[in-house]
Amino acid sequence: MARWGHGLRARSMLALGLACLLALLPAGLIAWKVVDSVRDHFGEAYARNFTQLNRQNIVAPVSRELALSKRLADSVVSRQWLLDEADPAKRALFFQEAEGYRQDFGARSYFLISAISRNYYFNDGSEAPSDQPRYQLNPDAPNDAWFFNSIADTEHYNINVNPDVKLHTTRVWLNVVVRDGERKIGLAGTGLDLGGFLDAFISTREPGVTPMILDASGAIQAHPDERLIAFGSTTGAAARAHTLADLLKDEPERQALRGAMARSIAAPGEVATIRATLDGREQLVAVSYVPELRWHVVTAVDLG
């Protein structure tokens, strides 16, 4: 009789344990769903805020440099000298004025290129100022193709990440068209040092967070991994590779990215988000458009 009682108690305890387990399983699943939902909610909020912050950090200084570049390109002094490069008085006046612009540019540099003579003038303060061309562009040289593509295809300005082999520098170049009426007679602007640009605007030590900048076509203009940057993309000098779409898993994800970019263009300042696979992991990708620069500011966040 006692053994029967002990067996009954054991069976009762087992039944109670099973009942508790069955009750806890749904509770555990619900708790996991809640935690996952909270993680996604705060992860998306972080991605949106981080993207907006990066957007503001980029817009202010680059817009300032672009405004100064436009003033240099629109200057009567610049235009008159490009139309009469051999005139010593016009040359002296231009370089006197250009030195003032150089002091105002954040990178302390400027360039002016003549589409007539193809002479490239550049001063950055690292050596004695020169009123002589640093070199002459060659339409048959692959390294100079960016200039001729810019003159042919750019209406007002482009912003381009490109190495200048002859100047031994890689910069974010602000290229503004110099016009004489409807005629394009040159380019003027400045170049932001790429290393400094990355450090100041998109470098992050947050684990699982990858900030980047895309041009209108999706080509990567800035990324913590410089190997992924599409150098020369806005001037037609780069291959098709190095777009964010190329890094995604499949065509549906690429279509989702194109949709997010289109939504961000339609609502500048807002942030569009998608889920996509980067580096073999599902990530939240936030996109915001900067119309002044024709750039998309992007943040990929690995919620894991």
PDB file of N, CA, C and O in Angstrom, residues 7 38 169 183 270 294 297:
ATOM      1  N   GLY A   7       4.317   5.494  -5.495  1.00  0.00           N
ATOM      2  CA  GLY A   7       4.221   5.522  -6.963  1.00  0.00           C
ATOM      3  C   GLY A   7       3.246   6.571  -7.443  1.00  0.00           C
ATOM      4  O   GLY A   7       3.469   7.245  -8.457  1.00  0.00           O
ATOM      5  N   VAL A  38      11.643  43.785 -29.075  1.00  0.00           N
ATOM      6  CA  VAL A  38      12.273  44.955 -28.438  1.00  0.00           C
ATOM      7  C   VAL A  38      13.625  45.238 -29.078  1.00  0.00           C
ATOM      8  O   VAL A  38      13.968  46.384 -29.356  1.00  0.00           O
ATOM      9  N   THR A 169      47.509  61.744 -54.677  1.00  0.00           N
ATOM     10  CA  THR A 169      46.552  61.963 -53.605  1.00  0.00           C
ATOM     11  C   THR A 169      45.198  61.372 -53.980  1.00  0.00           C
ATOM     12  O   THR A 169      44.841  61.339 -55.156  1.00  0.00           O
ATOM     13  N   ARG A 183      28.849  77.755 -72.963  1.00  0.00           N
ATOM     14  CA  ARG A 183      30.064  76.994 -73.248  1.00  0.00           C
ATOM     15  C   ARG A 183      30.777  76.585 -71.961  1.00  0.00           C
ATOM     16  O   ARG A 183      30.988  77.409 -71.066  1.00  0.00           O
ATOM     17  N   GLU A 270      14.105  62.026 -44.596  1.00  0.00           N
ATOM     18  CA  GLU A 270      13.508  60.863 -43.956  1.00  0.00           C
ATOM     19  C   GLU A 270      14.427  59.656 -44.131  1.00  0.00           C
ATOM     20  O   GLU A 270      15.340  59.670 -44.962  1.00  0.00           O
ATOM     21  N   ARG A 294      23.525  64.857 -53.817  1.00  0.00           N
ATOM     22  CA  ARG A 294      23.101  63.703 -54.623  1.00  0.00           C
ATOM     23  C   ARG A 294      23.706  62.408 -54.078  1.00  0.00           C
ATOM     24  O   ARG A 294      24.149  61.542 -54.815  1.00  0.00           O
ATOM     25  N   VAL A 297      23.056  58.508 -47.666  1.00  0.00           N
ATOM     26  CA  VAL A 297      23.781  58.131 -46.455  1.00  0.00           C
ATOM     27  C   VAL A 297      23.146  56.844 -45.933  1.00  0.00           C
ATOM     28  O   VAL A 297      21.932  56.780 -45.748  1.00  0.00           O
TER      29      VAL A 297
END
